[in-house]
Amino acid sequence: MKILGIETSCDETAAAVVEDSNRILSNIVASQIDIHARYGGIVPEVASRQHLLTIIPVINKAMIEAKATWQDVAGIAVTFGPGLAGSLLVGVNVAKAIALAKQLPLAGINHLEAHIYANWLASLLPSSSNGEGRVRFPCLCLIVSGGHSDLVLMKNHGQFEILGRTRDDAAGEAFDKAARILGLGYPGGPAIEEAAKSGTPCLSLPRAWLSGSHDFSFSGLKTALWHYAQRGEILTTAASIADAAASFQCAVVDVLVTKTIEAARELGVRQILLSGGVAANKLLTERFLNSSPVPVFVPPPHLCTDNAAMVAVCGYYHFRAGTISGHDLDVVSNLGLG
Ligand code: KG4
Ligand code: ZN
């Protein structure tokens, strides 16, 4: 079964063709990073207009690369939330138009669920896990992206229970804000990771443990970094910026790894699945792989950040379960899981 996935929730225009639950036939991502970088963050209207310009060429490219005809495609899966409404509308409308014109079933996909399903694509790749094979339920999912830091118990396909979430900034958002404080550009996660390579985590920065809760909080950490910068204790030399980046990265990773593993032990889950852009961070994945009592799955970096292959594979499980959307599918910018 070949599924066409479409993703336009934020600043990546993406289309992919995936066969069954794991075989990526094509995975095209047109990034808008260069366009938004000059503003230091995403400008919603610019993002939706850019999706309009690129969506059709991106879909055509995905179909050509997959060597797929419309007769080969069994269904269309499209992200309908959460995300920027103007961006989501572009993908959803294009998906509806194709579904109508080609008489194909449509599945509206939750972007957070799609991030989790990147692990199904990845579960057959040798580099993606510590060798324990495919996903087993119940598993604990940590979704860490630009908009979310959610800890989710997944009991089966389509069955999610939110255990915790961020009370303020998402992990990726914290990386982006910290990079701005340090003058490292956008997006902040890769910039901080790169700068941290030549630094040591010697700054004393706070960790919000929020004991007794599975929630996260990163705004205090960001503020502490800002105070260091204000006092002129960093930003003077490349070495001190690198140390600040390493210290910040270490503090975020400490909290994410410790709290997730604590929850995994408490709930007795069989596996941990990481997902979302921040899961592309090497220190985070190394710390998980080295300290988790259960197998940890981590998609390769290009499947952690926004892409449409994860939307297509999630769609595969929706079609298999008979969960099909009507042609009145609307976008839900604050859509949650569970
Ligand atoms: O999942 P994603 O591509 O988009 C959203 O759904 O938000 O995540 C983007 C976020 C950005 O905040 C970016 O700074 C962060 O993921 N990110 C990283 C890394 N690569 C991307 N954070 C830490 N380390 C990375 N290597
Ligand atoms: Zn995302």
Short mmCIF file of C-alpha atoms and ligand atoms in Angstrom, two decimals:
data_model
loop_
_atom_site.label_atom_id
_atom_site.label_comp_id
_atom_site.label_asym_id
_atom_site.label_seq_id
_atom_site.Cartn_x
_atom_site.Cartn_y
_atom_site.Cartn_z
CA MET A 1 0.00 0.00 0.00
CA LYS A 2 1.55 3.33 -1.10
CA ILE A 3 0.58 6.44 0.85
CA LEU A 4 1.30 10.05 -0.16
CA GLY A 5 2.11 12.16 2.92
CA ILE A 6 1.86 15.96 2.96
CA GLU A 7 3.26 18.20 5.72
CA THR A 8 3.02 22.01 5.92
CA SER A 9 2.47 22.71 9.63
CA CYS A 10 5.37 25.07 10.14
CA ASP A 11 8.25 26.14 7.87
CA GLU A 12 8.96 22.97 5.88
CA THR A 13 6.96 22.14 2.75
CA ALA A 14 7.19 18.37 2.56
CA ALA A 15 5.77 15.43 0.59
CA ALA A 16 6.70 11.76 0.70
CA VAL A 17 5.59 8.40 -0.65
CA VAL A 18 5.87 5.53 1.82
CA GLU A 19 5.06 1.91 1.10
CA ASP A 20 3.33 0.05 3.94
CA SER A 21 4.63 0.73 7.43
CA ASN A 22 8.24 1.48 6.74
CA ARG A 23 9.61 1.70 3.18
CA ILE A 24 10.38 5.30 2.17
CA LEU A 25 10.12 5.60 -1.62
CA SER A 26 10.64 9.36 -1.60
CA ASN A 27 10.92 12.05 1.07
CA ILE A 28 11.12 15.64 -0.21
CA VAL A 29 11.54 18.57 2.19
CA ALA A 30 11.71 22.16 0.95
CA SER A 31 13.03 24.11 3.91
CA GLN A 32 12.23 27.79 4.45
CA ILE A 33 15.01 28.24 7.01
CA ASP A 34 17.01 30.67 4.85
CA ILE A 35 13.93 32.84 4.31
CA HIS A 36 13.04 33.07 8.03
CA ALA A 37 16.63 33.21 9.37
CA ARG A 38 16.93 36.93 8.56
CA TYR A 39 14.01 37.62 10.95
CA GLY A 40 15.43 35.38 13.70
CA GLY A 41 12.32 33.16 13.69
CA ILE A 42 9.31 32.08 11.65
CA VAL A 43 7.05 34.77 10.17
CA PRO A 44 3.65 32.99 9.77
CA GLU A 45 2.39 34.83 6.70
CA VAL A 46 5.70 34.43 4.89
CA ALA A 47 5.57 30.70 5.73
CA SER A 48 2.08 30.14 4.28
CA ARG A 49 2.86 32.05 1.09
CA GLN A 50 6.03 30.04 0.63
CA HIS A 51 4.04 26.78 1.07
CA LEU A 52 1.71 27.97 -1.71
CA LEU A 53 4.67 28.48 -4.03
CA THR A 54 6.37 25.17 -3.36
CA ILE A 55 3.71 22.59 -2.48
CA ILE A 56 2.88 21.41 -6.02
CA PRO A 57 6.52 21.10 -7.20
CA VAL A 58 7.35 19.26 -3.94
CA ILE A 59 4.49 16.77 -4.42
CA ASN A 60 5.42 16.24 -8.09
CA LYS A 61 9.02 15.59 -7.09
CA ALA A 62 7.93 13.09 -4.40
CA MET A 63 5.79 11.20 -6.94
CA ILE A 64 8.52 11.16 -9.60
CA GLU A 65 11.25 10.06 -7.18
CA ALA A 66 9.00 7.26 -5.89
CA LYS A 67 8.26 6.27 -9.52
CA ALA A 68 4.60 6.28 -8.45
CA THR A 69 1.51 6.98 -10.57
CA TRP A 70 -1.81 8.10 -9.02
CA GLN A 71 -3.14 4.58 -9.66
CA ASP A 72 -0.43 3.27 -7.30
CA VAL A 73 -1.44 5.57 -4.44
CA ALA A 74 -3.93 4.08 -1.95
CA GLY A 75 -4.53 7.19 0.16
CA ILE A 76 -3.45 10.73 1.09
CA ALA A 77 -2.31 11.59 4.62
CA VAL A 78 -2.00 15.25 5.58
CA THR A 79 -1.11 17.11 8.78
CA PHE A 80 -4.13 19.11 10.02
CA GLY A 81 -2.66 20.30 13.36
CA PRO A 82 -1.07 21.44 15.56
CA GLY A 83 0.80 24.22 13.79
CA LEU A 84 0.39 27.58 12.10
CA ALA A 85 -3.18 27.81 10.74
CA GLY A 86 -2.18 29.57 7.52
CA SER A 87 0.50 26.96 6.83
CA LEU A 88 -1.71 23.96 7.66
CA LEU A 89 -4.46 25.28 5.35
CA VAL A 90 -2.19 25.02 2.32
CA GLY A 91 -1.39 21.33 2.86
CA VAL A 92 -4.93 20.37 3.85
CA ASN A 93 -6.50 22.11 0.83
CA VAL A 94 -4.06 20.55 -1.62
CA ALA A 95 -4.63 17.12 -0.07
CA LYS A 96 -8.42 17.53 -0.34
CA ALA A 97 -8.17 18.64 -3.97
CA ILE A 98 -6.03 15.62 -4.91
CA ALA A 99 -8.28 13.25 -2.93
CA LEU A 100 -11.35 14.57 -4.76
CA ALA A 101 -9.76 14.63 -8.19
CA LYS A 102 -8.23 11.17 -7.91
CA GLN A 103 -11.03 9.61 -5.79
CA LEU A 104 -8.63 8.69 -2.99
CA PRO A 105 -9.32 8.36 0.76
CA LEU A 106 -7.98 11.15 2.98
CA ALA A 107 -6.53 10.89 6.51
CA GLY A 108 -6.03 14.00 8.63
CA ILE A 109 -2.93 13.43 10.74
CA ASN A 110 -1.90 14.90 14.10
CA HIS A 111 1.63 16.28 13.66
CA LEU A 112 2.69 15.03 17.12
CA GLU A 113 1.47 11.51 16.37
CA ALA A 114 3.36 11.67 13.06
CA HIS A 115 6.59 12.60 14.91
CA ILE A 116 6.17 9.45 17.04
CA TYR A 117 5.60 7.33 13.91
CA ALA A 118 8.99 8.38 12.50
CA ASN A 119 10.18 5.57 14.77
CA TRP A 120 8.35 2.99 12.65
CA LEU A 121 10.26 4.16 9.60
CA ALA A 122 13.41 4.13 11.61
CA SER A 123 12.88 0.84 13.35
CA LEU A 124 14.19 -1.05 10.36
CA LEU A 125 17.31 1.08 10.01
CA PRO A 126 20.42 -0.35 11.70
CA SER A 127 21.58 3.02 13.07
CA SER A 128 18.30 3.95 14.67
CA SER A 129 18.06 1.84 17.79
CA ASN A 130 20.24 -0.11 20.12
CA GLY A 131 19.47 -3.27 18.22
CA GLU A 132 16.30 -4.56 19.86
CA GLY A 133 14.25 -4.66 16.66
CA ARG A 134 10.78 -3.24 16.24
CA VAL A 135 8.51 -1.18 18.46
CA ARG A 136 6.74 -2.93 21.36
CA PHE A 137 3.83 -1.60 23.42
CA PRO A 138 3.45 -0.09 25.92
CA CYS A 139 6.16 2.43 25.09
CA LEU A 140 7.02 5.87 26.37
CA CYS A 141 7.30 8.63 23.75
CA LEU A 142 9.22 11.84 24.29
CA ILE A 143 8.26 14.43 21.65
CA VAL A 144 10.67 17.36 21.76
CA SER A 145 10.18 19.94 19.04
CA GLY A 146 9.98 23.69 18.50
CA GLY A 147 6.45 23.80 19.89
CA HIS A 148 6.21 20.78 22.21
CA SER A 149 7.93 18.85 24.98
CA ASP A 150 5.45 16.07 25.64
CA LEU A 151 5.87 12.82 27.53
CA VAL A 152 3.30 10.37 26.19
CA LEU A 153 2.40 6.80 27.10
CA MET A 154 1.52 4.86 23.93
CA LYS A 155 -0.46 1.72 24.76
CA ASN A 156 -1.19 0.69 21.18
CA HIS A 157 -1.61 2.19 17.72
CA GLY A 158 -3.67 5.36 18.12
CA GLN A 159 -3.85 5.06 21.94
CA PHE A 160 -2.05 7.91 23.67
CA GLU A 161 -2.05 9.20 27.24
CA ILE A 162 -0.30 12.49 27.96
CA LEU A 163 1.79 12.15 31.13
CA GLY A 164 3.53 15.50 31.09
CA ARG A 165 4.26 18.53 28.98
CA THR A 166 6.18 21.75 29.23
CA ARG A 167 4.70 24.39 31.49
CA ASP A 168 6.35 27.20 29.52
CA ASP A 169 8.92 26.99 26.69
CA ALA A 170 9.24 23.84 24.57
CA ALA A 171 12.74 22.31 24.49
CA GLY A 172 13.33 23.40 20.87
CA GLU A 173 11.99 26.87 21.62
CA ALA A 174 14.44 27.09 24.55
CA PHE A 175 17.32 26.13 22.22
CA ASP A 176 16.15 28.79 19.73
CA LYS A 177 15.91 31.50 22.43
CA ALA A 178 19.27 30.55 23.98
CA ALA A 179 20.92 30.74 20.55
CA ARG A 180 19.48 34.22 20.10
CA ILE A 181 20.90 35.27 23.51
CA LEU A 182 24.30 33.91 22.47
CA GLY A 183 24.12 35.47 18.99
CA LEU A 184 24.26 32.05 17.31
CA GLY A 185 21.46 32.45 14.74
CA TYR A 186 18.38 30.43 13.78
CA PRO A 187 17.43 27.60 14.14
CA GLY A 188 19.05 27.50 17.53
CA GLY A 189 19.28 23.75 18.20
CA PRO A 190 21.84 22.88 15.52
CA ALA A 191 23.71 26.18 16.21
CA ILE A 192 24.01 25.45 19.95
CA GLU A 193 25.03 21.85 19.28
CA GLU A 194 27.78 23.02 16.89
CA ALA A 195 29.06 25.74 19.26
CA ALA A 196 28.99 23.32 22.23
CA LYS A 197 31.48 21.00 20.49
CA SER A 198 34.35 23.31 21.41
CA GLY A 199 33.06 24.23 24.87
CA THR A 200 32.84 22.71 28.33
CA PRO A 201 29.66 22.77 30.43
CA CYS A 202 31.25 24.87 33.19
CA LEU A 203 28.46 27.43 33.80
CA SER A 204 26.20 26.63 36.69
CA LEU A 205 22.67 26.71 35.21
CA PRO A 206 19.44 25.59 36.94
CA ARG A 207 17.48 22.40 36.18
CA ALA A 208 13.72 22.44 36.82
CA TRP A 209 13.08 18.94 38.19
CA LEU A 210 9.41 19.60 39.16
CA SER A 211 9.50 16.49 41.31
CA GLY A 212 6.29 14.51 41.61
CA SER A 213 5.25 15.64 38.11
CA HIS A 214 6.17 14.50 34.60
CA ASP A 215 5.98 18.11 33.35
CA PHE A 216 8.94 20.09 32.10
CA SER A 217 9.95 23.75 32.41
CA PHE A 218 12.72 25.50 30.50
CA SER A 219 12.03 29.20 30.90
CA GLY A 220 14.04 29.54 34.16
CA LEU A 221 17.07 28.03 32.45
CA LYS A 222 16.76 30.46 29.54
CA THR A 223 16.38 33.39 31.96
CA ALA A 224 19.46 32.28 33.91
CA LEU A 225 21.45 32.26 30.67
CA TRP A 226 20.08 35.71 29.83
CA HIS A 227 21.24 37.03 33.25
CA TYR A 228 24.74 35.64 32.62
CA ALA A 229 24.74 37.46 29.28
CA GLN A 230 23.46 40.70 30.84
CA ARG A 231 26.19 40.64 33.46
CA GLY A 232 28.72 40.39 30.64
CA GLU A 233 30.01 37.08 31.95
CA ILE A 234 29.66 35.54 28.47
CA LEU A 235 29.58 36.83 24.92
CA THR A 236 33.10 38.22 25.20
CA THR A 237 35.05 35.45 23.46
CA ALA A 238 34.21 32.52 21.17
CA ALA A 239 35.43 30.19 23.95
CA SER A 240 33.03 31.61 26.53
CA ILE A 241 30.13 31.40 24.06
CA ALA A 242 31.02 27.76 23.40
CA ASP A 243 31.09 27.09 27.16
CA ALA A 244 27.69 28.75 27.56
CA ALA A 245 26.25 26.70 24.67
CA ALA A 246 27.67 23.47 26.17
CA SER A 247 26.30 24.35 29.62
CA PHE A 248 22.84 25.14 28.24
CA GLN A 249 22.72 21.97 26.11
CA CYS A 250 23.83 19.88 29.09
CA ALA A 251 21.13 21.34 31.35
CA VAL A 252 18.31 20.63 28.82
CA VAL A 253 19.60 17.11 28.14
CA ASP A 254 19.98 16.34 31.89
CA VAL A 255 16.34 17.15 32.57
CA LEU A 256 14.90 15.41 29.50
CA VAL A 257 16.89 12.20 30.03
CA THR A 258 16.48 11.98 33.82
CA LYS A 259 12.74 12.67 33.88
CA THR A 260 11.94 10.41 30.92
CA ILE A 261 13.91 7.48 32.33
CA GLU A 262 12.32 8.00 35.75
CA ALA A 263 8.86 7.79 34.09
CA ALA A 264 9.90 4.71 32.06
CA ARG A 265 10.90 2.89 35.28
CA GLU A 266 7.76 3.98 37.12
CA LEU A 267 5.44 2.81 34.31
CA GLY A 268 7.35 -0.34 33.39
CA VAL A 269 7.29 0.43 29.66
CA ARG A 270 9.06 -1.84 27.17
CA GLN A 271 10.72 0.86 25.07
CA ILE A 272 11.36 4.59 24.81
CA LEU A 273 10.73 6.37 21.49
CA LEU A 274 12.32 9.77 20.92
CA SER A 275 11.01 12.16 18.28
CA GLY A 276 10.87 15.79 17.17
CA GLY A 277 13.61 18.14 16.04
CA VAL A 278 15.48 18.17 19.39
CA ALA A 279 15.87 14.37 19.17
CA ALA A 280 18.37 15.13 16.36
CA ASN A 281 20.72 16.31 19.13
CA LYS A 282 23.63 13.87 19.52
CA LEU A 283 24.26 14.46 23.22
CA LEU A 284 20.59 13.78 23.97
CA THR A 285 20.50 10.50 22.05
CA GLU A 286 23.88 9.33 23.42
CA ARG A 287 22.77 10.02 26.99
CA PHE A 288 19.53 8.10 26.41
CA LEU A 289 21.23 5.15 24.74
CA ASN A 290 23.82 4.97 27.55
CA SER A 291 21.51 5.30 30.52
CA SER A 292 18.13 3.80 29.65
CA PRO A 293 17.14 0.46 31.24
CA VAL A 294 14.91 -0.27 28.19
CA PRO A 295 15.68 -0.06 24.44
CA VAL A 296 15.59 3.46 23.02
CA PHE A 297 14.54 4.21 19.44
CA VAL A 298 15.74 7.42 17.82
CA PRO A 299 14.99 8.24 14.20
CA PRO A 300 17.95 9.47 12.16
CA PRO A 301 18.21 13.30 12.31
CA HIS A 302 16.42 13.94 8.98
CA LEU A 303 13.39 11.97 10.27
CA CYS A 304 13.42 13.75 13.66
CA THR A 305 12.85 17.18 12.11
CA ASP A 306 9.67 17.92 10.16
CA ASN A 307 9.12 15.66 7.13
CA ALA A 308 6.22 14.00 5.31
CA ALA A 309 7.42 10.38 5.49
CA MET A 310 6.37 10.34 9.17
CA VAL A 311 2.93 11.68 8.11
CA ALA A 312 2.58 8.98 5.44
CA VAL A 313 3.49 6.10 7.77
CA CYS A 314 1.10 7.44 10.40
CA GLY A 315 -1.53 7.59 7.62
CA TYR A 316 -0.83 3.94 6.80
CA TYR A 317 -1.91 2.96 10.34
CA HIS A 318 -5.00 5.23 10.11
CA PHE A 319 -6.09 3.65 6.80
CA ARG A 320 -5.42 0.19 8.20
CA ALA A 321 -7.70 0.97 11.16
CA GLY A 322 -10.34 2.48 8.85
CA THR A 323 -9.93 5.98 10.30
CA ILE A 324 -10.70 8.19 7.32
CA SER A 325 -11.40 11.93 7.25
CA GLY A 326 -14.24 13.63 5.40
CA HIS A 327 -13.83 16.35 2.80
CA ASP A 328 -14.85 18.86 5.48
CA LEU A 329 -11.51 18.29 7.29
CA ASP A 330 -10.46 21.58 8.91
CA VAL A 331 -7.14 22.64 10.45
CA VAL A 332 -6.78 22.70 14.26
CA SER A 333 -3.80 24.82 15.19
CA ASN A 334 -3.83 23.87 18.89
CA LEU A 335 -4.55 20.15 18.38
CA GLY A 336 -3.29 17.92 21.21
CA LEU A 337 -2.67 14.19 21.58
CA GLY A 338 -4.75 11.73 23.54
O1 KG4 B 1 10.17 18.92 14.99
P1 KG4 B 1 10.69 20.17 14.41
O2 KG4 B 1 11.47 20.10 13.12
O3 KG4 B 1 9.55 21.22 14.17
C1 KG4 B 1 8.49 21.39 15.06
O4 KG4 B 1 7.51 20.59 14.99
O5 KG4 B 1 8.62 22.32 15.91
O6 KG4 B 1 11.59 20.85 15.56
C2 KG4 B 1 12.26 22.06 15.36
C3 KG4 B 1 13.04 22.38 16.63
C4 KG4 B 1 13.72 23.76 16.58
O7 KG4 B 1 13.40 24.44 17.78
C5 KG4 B 1 15.19 23.42 16.49
O8 KG4 B 1 16.03 24.39 17.11
C6 KG4 B 1 15.27 22.08 17.20
O9 KG4 B 1 14.09 21.41 16.82
N1 KG4 B 1 16.43 21.27 16.77
C7 KG4 B 1 17.42 20.89 17.60
C8 KG4 B 1 18.37 20.22 16.79
N2 KG4 B 1 17.91 20.19 15.50
C9 KG4 B 1 16.70 20.85 15.51
N3 KG4 B 1 17.59 21.08 18.92
C10 KG4 B 1 18.72 20.58 19.47
N4 KG4 B 1 19.70 19.95 18.76
C11 KG4 B 1 19.56 19.74 17.42
N5 KG4 B 1 20.51 19.13 16.74
ZN ZN B 2 7.45 18.94 14.11
#
